[in-house]
Short mmCIF file of C-alpha atoms in Angstrom, two decimals:
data_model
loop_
_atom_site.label_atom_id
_atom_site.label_comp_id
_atom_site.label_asym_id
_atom_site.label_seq_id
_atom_site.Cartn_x
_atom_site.Cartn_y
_atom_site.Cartn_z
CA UNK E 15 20.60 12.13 2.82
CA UNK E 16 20.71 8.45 1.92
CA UNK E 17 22.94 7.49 -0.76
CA UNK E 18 21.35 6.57 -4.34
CA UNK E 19 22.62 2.62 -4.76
CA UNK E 20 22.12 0.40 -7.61
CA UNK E 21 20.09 -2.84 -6.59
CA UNK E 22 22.23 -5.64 -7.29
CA UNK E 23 21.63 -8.55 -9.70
CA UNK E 24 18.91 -10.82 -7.31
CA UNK E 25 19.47 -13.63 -10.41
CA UNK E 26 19.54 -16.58 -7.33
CA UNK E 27 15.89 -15.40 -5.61
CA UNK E 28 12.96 -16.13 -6.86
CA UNK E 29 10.41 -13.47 -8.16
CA UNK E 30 6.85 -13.54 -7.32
CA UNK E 31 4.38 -11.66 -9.52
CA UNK E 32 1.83 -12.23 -7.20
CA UNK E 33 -0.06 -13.96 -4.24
CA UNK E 34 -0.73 -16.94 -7.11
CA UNK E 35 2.97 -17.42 -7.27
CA UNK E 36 3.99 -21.15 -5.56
CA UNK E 37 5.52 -20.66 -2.23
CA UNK E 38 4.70 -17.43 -2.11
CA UNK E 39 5.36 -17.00 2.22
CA UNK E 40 9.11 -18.52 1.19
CA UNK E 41 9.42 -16.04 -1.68
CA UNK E 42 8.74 -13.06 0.32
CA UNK E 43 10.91 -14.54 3.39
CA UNK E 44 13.45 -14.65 1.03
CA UNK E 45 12.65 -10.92 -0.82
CA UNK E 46 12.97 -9.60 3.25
CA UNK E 47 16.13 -11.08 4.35
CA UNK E 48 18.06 -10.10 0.63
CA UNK E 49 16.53 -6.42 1.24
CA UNK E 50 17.93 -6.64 4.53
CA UNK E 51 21.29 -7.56 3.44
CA UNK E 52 21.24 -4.96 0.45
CA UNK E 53 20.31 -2.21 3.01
CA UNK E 54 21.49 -2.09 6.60
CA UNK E 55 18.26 0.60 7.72
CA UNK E 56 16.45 -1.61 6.08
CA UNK E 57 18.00 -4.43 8.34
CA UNK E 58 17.57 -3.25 11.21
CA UNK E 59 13.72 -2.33 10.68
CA UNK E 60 13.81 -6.36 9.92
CA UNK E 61 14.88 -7.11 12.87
CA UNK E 62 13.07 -4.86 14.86
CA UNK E 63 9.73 -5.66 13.48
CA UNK E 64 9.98 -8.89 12.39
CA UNK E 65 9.09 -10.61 9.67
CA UNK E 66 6.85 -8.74 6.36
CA UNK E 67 3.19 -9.84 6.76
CA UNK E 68 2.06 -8.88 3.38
CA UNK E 69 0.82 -12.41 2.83
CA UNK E 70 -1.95 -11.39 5.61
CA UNK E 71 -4.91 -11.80 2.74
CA UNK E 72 -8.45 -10.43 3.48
CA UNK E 73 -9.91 -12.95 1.87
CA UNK E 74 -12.37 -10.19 0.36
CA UNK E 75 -13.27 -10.70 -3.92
CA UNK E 76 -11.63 -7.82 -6.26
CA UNK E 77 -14.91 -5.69 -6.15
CA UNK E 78 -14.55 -5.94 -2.41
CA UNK E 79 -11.06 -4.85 -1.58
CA UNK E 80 -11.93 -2.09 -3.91
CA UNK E 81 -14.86 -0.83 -1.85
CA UNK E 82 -12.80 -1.32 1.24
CA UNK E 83 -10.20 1.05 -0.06
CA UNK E 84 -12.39 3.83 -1.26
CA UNK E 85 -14.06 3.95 2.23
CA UNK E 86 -10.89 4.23 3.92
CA UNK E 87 -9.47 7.08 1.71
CA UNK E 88 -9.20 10.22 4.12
CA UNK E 89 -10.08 8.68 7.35
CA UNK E 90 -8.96 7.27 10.25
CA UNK E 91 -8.53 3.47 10.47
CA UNK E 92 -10.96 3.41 13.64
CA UNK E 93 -13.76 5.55 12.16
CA UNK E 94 -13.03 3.97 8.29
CA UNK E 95 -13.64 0.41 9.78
CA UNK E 96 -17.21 1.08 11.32
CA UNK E 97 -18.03 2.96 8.43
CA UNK E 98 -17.12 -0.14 6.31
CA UNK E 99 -18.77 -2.14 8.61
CA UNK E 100 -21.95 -0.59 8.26
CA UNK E 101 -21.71 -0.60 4.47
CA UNK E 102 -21.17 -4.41 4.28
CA UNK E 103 -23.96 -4.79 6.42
CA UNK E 104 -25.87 -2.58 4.53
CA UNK E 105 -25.66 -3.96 0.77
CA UNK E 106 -25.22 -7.66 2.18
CA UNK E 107 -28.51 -7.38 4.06
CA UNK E 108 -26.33 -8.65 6.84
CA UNK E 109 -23.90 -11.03 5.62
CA UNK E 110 -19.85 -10.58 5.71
CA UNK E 111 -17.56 -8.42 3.86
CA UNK E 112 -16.67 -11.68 1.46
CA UNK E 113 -20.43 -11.37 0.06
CA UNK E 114 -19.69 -7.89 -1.14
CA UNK E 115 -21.10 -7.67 -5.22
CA UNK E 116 -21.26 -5.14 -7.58
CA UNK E 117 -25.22 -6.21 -7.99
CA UNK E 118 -26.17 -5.63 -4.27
CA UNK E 119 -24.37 -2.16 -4.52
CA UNK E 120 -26.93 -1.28 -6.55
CA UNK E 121 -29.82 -2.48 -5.59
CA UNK E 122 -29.54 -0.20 -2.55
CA UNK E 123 -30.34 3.59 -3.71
CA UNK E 124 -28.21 6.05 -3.20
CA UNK E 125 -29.76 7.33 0.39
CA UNK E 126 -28.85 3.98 2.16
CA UNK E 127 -25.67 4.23 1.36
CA UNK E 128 -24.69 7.35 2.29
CA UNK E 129 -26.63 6.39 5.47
CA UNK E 130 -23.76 3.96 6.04
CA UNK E 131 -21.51 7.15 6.64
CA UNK E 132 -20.22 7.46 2.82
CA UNK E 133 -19.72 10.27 1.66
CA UNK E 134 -21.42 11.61 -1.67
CA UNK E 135 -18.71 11.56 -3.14
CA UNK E 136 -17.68 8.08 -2.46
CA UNK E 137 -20.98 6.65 -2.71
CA UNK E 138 -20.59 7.87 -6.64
CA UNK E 139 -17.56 5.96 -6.84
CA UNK E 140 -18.57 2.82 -5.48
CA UNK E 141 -21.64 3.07 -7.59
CA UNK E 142 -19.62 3.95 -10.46
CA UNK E 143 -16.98 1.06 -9.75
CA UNK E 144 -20.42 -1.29 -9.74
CA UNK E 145 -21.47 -0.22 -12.79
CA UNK E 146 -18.23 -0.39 -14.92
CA UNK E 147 -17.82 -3.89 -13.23
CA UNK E 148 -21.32 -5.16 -14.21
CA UNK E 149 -20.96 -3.41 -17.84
CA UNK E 150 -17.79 -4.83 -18.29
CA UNK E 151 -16.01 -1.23 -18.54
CA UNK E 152 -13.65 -2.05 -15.64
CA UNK E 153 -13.54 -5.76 -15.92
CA UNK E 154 -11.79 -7.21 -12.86
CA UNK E 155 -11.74 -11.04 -13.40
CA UNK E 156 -8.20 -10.82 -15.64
CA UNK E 157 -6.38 -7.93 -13.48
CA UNK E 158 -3.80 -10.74 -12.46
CA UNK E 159 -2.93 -10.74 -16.46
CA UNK E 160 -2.38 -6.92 -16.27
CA UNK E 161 0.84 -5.41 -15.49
CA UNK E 162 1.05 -3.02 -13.03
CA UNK E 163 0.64 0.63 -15.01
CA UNK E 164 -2.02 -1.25 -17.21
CA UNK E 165 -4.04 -1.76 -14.02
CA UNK E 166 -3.59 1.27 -12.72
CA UNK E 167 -5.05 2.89 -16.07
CA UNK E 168 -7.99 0.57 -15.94
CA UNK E 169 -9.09 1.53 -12.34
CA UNK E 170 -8.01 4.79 -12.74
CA UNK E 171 -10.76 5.38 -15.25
CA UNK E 172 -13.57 5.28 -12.15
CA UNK E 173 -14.13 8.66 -10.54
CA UNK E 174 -12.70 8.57 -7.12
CA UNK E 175 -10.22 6.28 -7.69
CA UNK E 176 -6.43 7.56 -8.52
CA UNK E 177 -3.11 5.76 -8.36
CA UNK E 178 -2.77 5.49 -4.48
CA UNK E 179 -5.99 3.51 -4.31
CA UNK E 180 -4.85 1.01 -7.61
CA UNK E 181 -0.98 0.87 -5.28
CA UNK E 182 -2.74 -0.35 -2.60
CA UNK E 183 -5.11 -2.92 -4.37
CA UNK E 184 -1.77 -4.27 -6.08
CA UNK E 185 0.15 -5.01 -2.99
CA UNK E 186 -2.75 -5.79 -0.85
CA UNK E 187 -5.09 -7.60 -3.07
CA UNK E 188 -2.67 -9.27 -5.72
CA UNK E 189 0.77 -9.25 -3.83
CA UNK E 190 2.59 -7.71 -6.48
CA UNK E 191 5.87 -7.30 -4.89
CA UNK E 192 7.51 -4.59 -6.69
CA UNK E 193 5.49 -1.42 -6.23
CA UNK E 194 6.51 1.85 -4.42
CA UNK E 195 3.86 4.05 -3.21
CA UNK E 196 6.07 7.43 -3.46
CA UNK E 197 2.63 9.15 -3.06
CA UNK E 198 2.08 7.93 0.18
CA UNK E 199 2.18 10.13 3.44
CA UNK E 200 2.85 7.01 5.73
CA UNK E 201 6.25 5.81 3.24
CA UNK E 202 7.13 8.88 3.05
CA UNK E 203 7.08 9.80 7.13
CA UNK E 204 8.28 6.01 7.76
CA UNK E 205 11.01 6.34 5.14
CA UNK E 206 12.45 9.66 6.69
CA UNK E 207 12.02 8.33 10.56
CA UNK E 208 14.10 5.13 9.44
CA UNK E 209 16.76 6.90 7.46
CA UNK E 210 16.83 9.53 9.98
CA UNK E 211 15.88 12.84 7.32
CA UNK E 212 14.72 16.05 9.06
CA UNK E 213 12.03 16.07 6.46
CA UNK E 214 10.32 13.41 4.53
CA UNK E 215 11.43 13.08 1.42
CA UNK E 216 9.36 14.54 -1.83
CA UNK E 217 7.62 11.71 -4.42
CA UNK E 218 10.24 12.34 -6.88
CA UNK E 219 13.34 11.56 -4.20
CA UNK E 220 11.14 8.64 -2.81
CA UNK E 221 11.49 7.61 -6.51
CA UNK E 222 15.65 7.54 -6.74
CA UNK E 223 15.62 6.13 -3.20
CA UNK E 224 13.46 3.19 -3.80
CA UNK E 225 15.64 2.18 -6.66
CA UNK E 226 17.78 0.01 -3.94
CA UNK E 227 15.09 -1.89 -3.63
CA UNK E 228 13.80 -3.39 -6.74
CA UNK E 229 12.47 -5.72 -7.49
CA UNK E 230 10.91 -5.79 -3.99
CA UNK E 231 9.71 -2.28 -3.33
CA UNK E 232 6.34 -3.72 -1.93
CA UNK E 233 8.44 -5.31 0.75
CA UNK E 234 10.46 -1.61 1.62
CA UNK E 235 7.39 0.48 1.48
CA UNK E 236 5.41 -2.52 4.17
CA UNK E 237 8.26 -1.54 6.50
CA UNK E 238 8.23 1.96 6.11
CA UNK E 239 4.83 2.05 7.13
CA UNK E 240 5.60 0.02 10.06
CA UNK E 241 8.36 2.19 10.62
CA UNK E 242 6.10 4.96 11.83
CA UNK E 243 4.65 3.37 14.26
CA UNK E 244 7.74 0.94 15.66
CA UNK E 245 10.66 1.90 17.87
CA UNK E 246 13.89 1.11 16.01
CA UNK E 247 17.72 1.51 16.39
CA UNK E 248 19.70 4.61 15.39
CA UNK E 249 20.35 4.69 11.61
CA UNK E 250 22.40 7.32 11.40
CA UNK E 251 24.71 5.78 13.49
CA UNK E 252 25.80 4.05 10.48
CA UNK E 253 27.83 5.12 7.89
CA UNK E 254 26.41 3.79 5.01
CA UNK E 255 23.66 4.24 5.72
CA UNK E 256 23.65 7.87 4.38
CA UNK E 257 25.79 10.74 3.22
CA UNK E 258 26.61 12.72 4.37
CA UNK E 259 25.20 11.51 8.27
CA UNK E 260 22.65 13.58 9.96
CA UNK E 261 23.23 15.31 12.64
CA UNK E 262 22.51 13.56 15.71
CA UNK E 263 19.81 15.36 16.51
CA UNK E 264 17.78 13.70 14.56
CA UNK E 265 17.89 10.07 14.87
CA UNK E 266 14.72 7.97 14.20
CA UNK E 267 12.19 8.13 17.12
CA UNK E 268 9.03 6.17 18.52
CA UNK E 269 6.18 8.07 16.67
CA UNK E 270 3.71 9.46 18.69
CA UNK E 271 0.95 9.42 15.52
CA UNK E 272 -1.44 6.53 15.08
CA UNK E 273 -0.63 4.15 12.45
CA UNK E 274 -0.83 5.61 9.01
CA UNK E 275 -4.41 6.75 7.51
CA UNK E 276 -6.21 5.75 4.15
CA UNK E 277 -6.92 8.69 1.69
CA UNK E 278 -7.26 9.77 -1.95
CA UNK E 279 -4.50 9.63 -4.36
CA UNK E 280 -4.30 12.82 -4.89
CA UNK E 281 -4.67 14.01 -1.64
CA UNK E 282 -1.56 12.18 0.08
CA UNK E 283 -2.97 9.33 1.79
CA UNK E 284 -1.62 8.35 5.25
CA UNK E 285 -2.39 4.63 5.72
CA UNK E 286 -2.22 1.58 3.93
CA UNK E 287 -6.01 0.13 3.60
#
């Protein structure tokens, strides 16, 4: 199993909260090649992937990333995407995902929506997401203010929407760089193809494990995702990177699995949104 190590002192780098942050592309260049030093999996995922994209915006308003990630939970990214296709189309009488609003959500009834391909259930929480925006319940124009756990309690307060789906807006949609999605099927299969683990580690080893990589967990967990899907070299042919070494029977391998899926928190989620 990989070794627990403490993350040194990163005193020198700067820290981004967020995408807002000056120079953010520089400040996660930087975040990436410290990581890699600090870890040598981690390293050679760097270098066999290249460089962390998570500054790859989608342009699309709070409300909108929001409704992109609760049609995604549970599916495949293929059959997710025409879904969410239809349902811009649908409430933006046309238009792009950009135009998304809480206000054209519900203006459509119920029926048209689940016409789209929703789901009841998330049709309820995208209507319910509307309403606490509109209401002011789940306010979304200060979440950059938030911290992290007070964000996740405020979306968390919509039915449908759990702590994976909050993760996911704060990397994605904020680019808070510090957050470690231990829930997450797709971290937790990249994490034990990288470090070369016969099994993928549980939430609560993900947890102790991640600790090397603070503050720039958002940066490890992007790679372990890519790490599913990527061909990479042979961590356990190096020492430190785990103790004791696994057997070589079970270096990391090409996956043969699409790239991870979208799903509910609390149903293990395989793919980033």
């Amino acid at each position: 199993m990989p070794r627990r190590r403490s993350a040194p002192a990163a005193a020198d780098l700067p820290v981004a909260p967020d995408f807002a942050s000056p120079g953010f592309g520089a400040i996660l260049v930087a975040a990436t090649e410290e990581l890699g030093r600090r870890d040598p999996v981690l390293g050679r995922l760097v270098a066999a992937i290249g460089p962390c994209q998570l500054d790859r915006r989608r342009g699309l308003s709070h409300f909108g990333a929001l409704c992109r990630s609760i049609v995604f939970q549970q599916l495949a990214g293929r059959a997710a995407t025409a879904i969410f296709g239809r349902f811009v189309a649908a409430v933006t009488g046309g238009g792009e995902a950009v135009d998304l609003t809480a206000e054209g959500v519900l203006a459509l009834p119920e029926e048209a929506l689940r016409a789209a391909g929703l789901s009841a259930a998330k049709t309820r929480s995208i209507r319910a997401l509307a309403e606490g925006t509109l209401s002011g319940a789940v306010p979304l124009h200060d979440v950059e203010r938030l911290t992290d756990e007070e964000l996740i309690a405020r979306l968390s307060t919509v039915p449908g929407i759990g702590r994976w789906t909050a993760e996911m807006f704060l990397i994605f949609q904020l680019g808070r760089l510090d957050v470690w999605p231990v829930g997450d099927l797709g971290v937790r299969k990249g994490y034990a193809t990288a470090w070369g683990l016969a099994e993928m580690p549980t939430p609560k080893e993900l947890t102790a494990y991640g600790e090397t990589f603070r503050p720039y967990r958002s940066v490890a967990a992007w790679y372990c995702w890519r790490a599913v899907d990527s061909v990479v070299p042979d961590s356990s042919a190096d020492p430190a990177a785990a103790a004791p070494p696994p057997p070589a029977a079970t270096p990391p391998r090409p996956a043969a699995a699409p790239p991870p899926r979208a799903g509910a928190a609390k149903k293990r989620p395989a793919k980033r949104p």
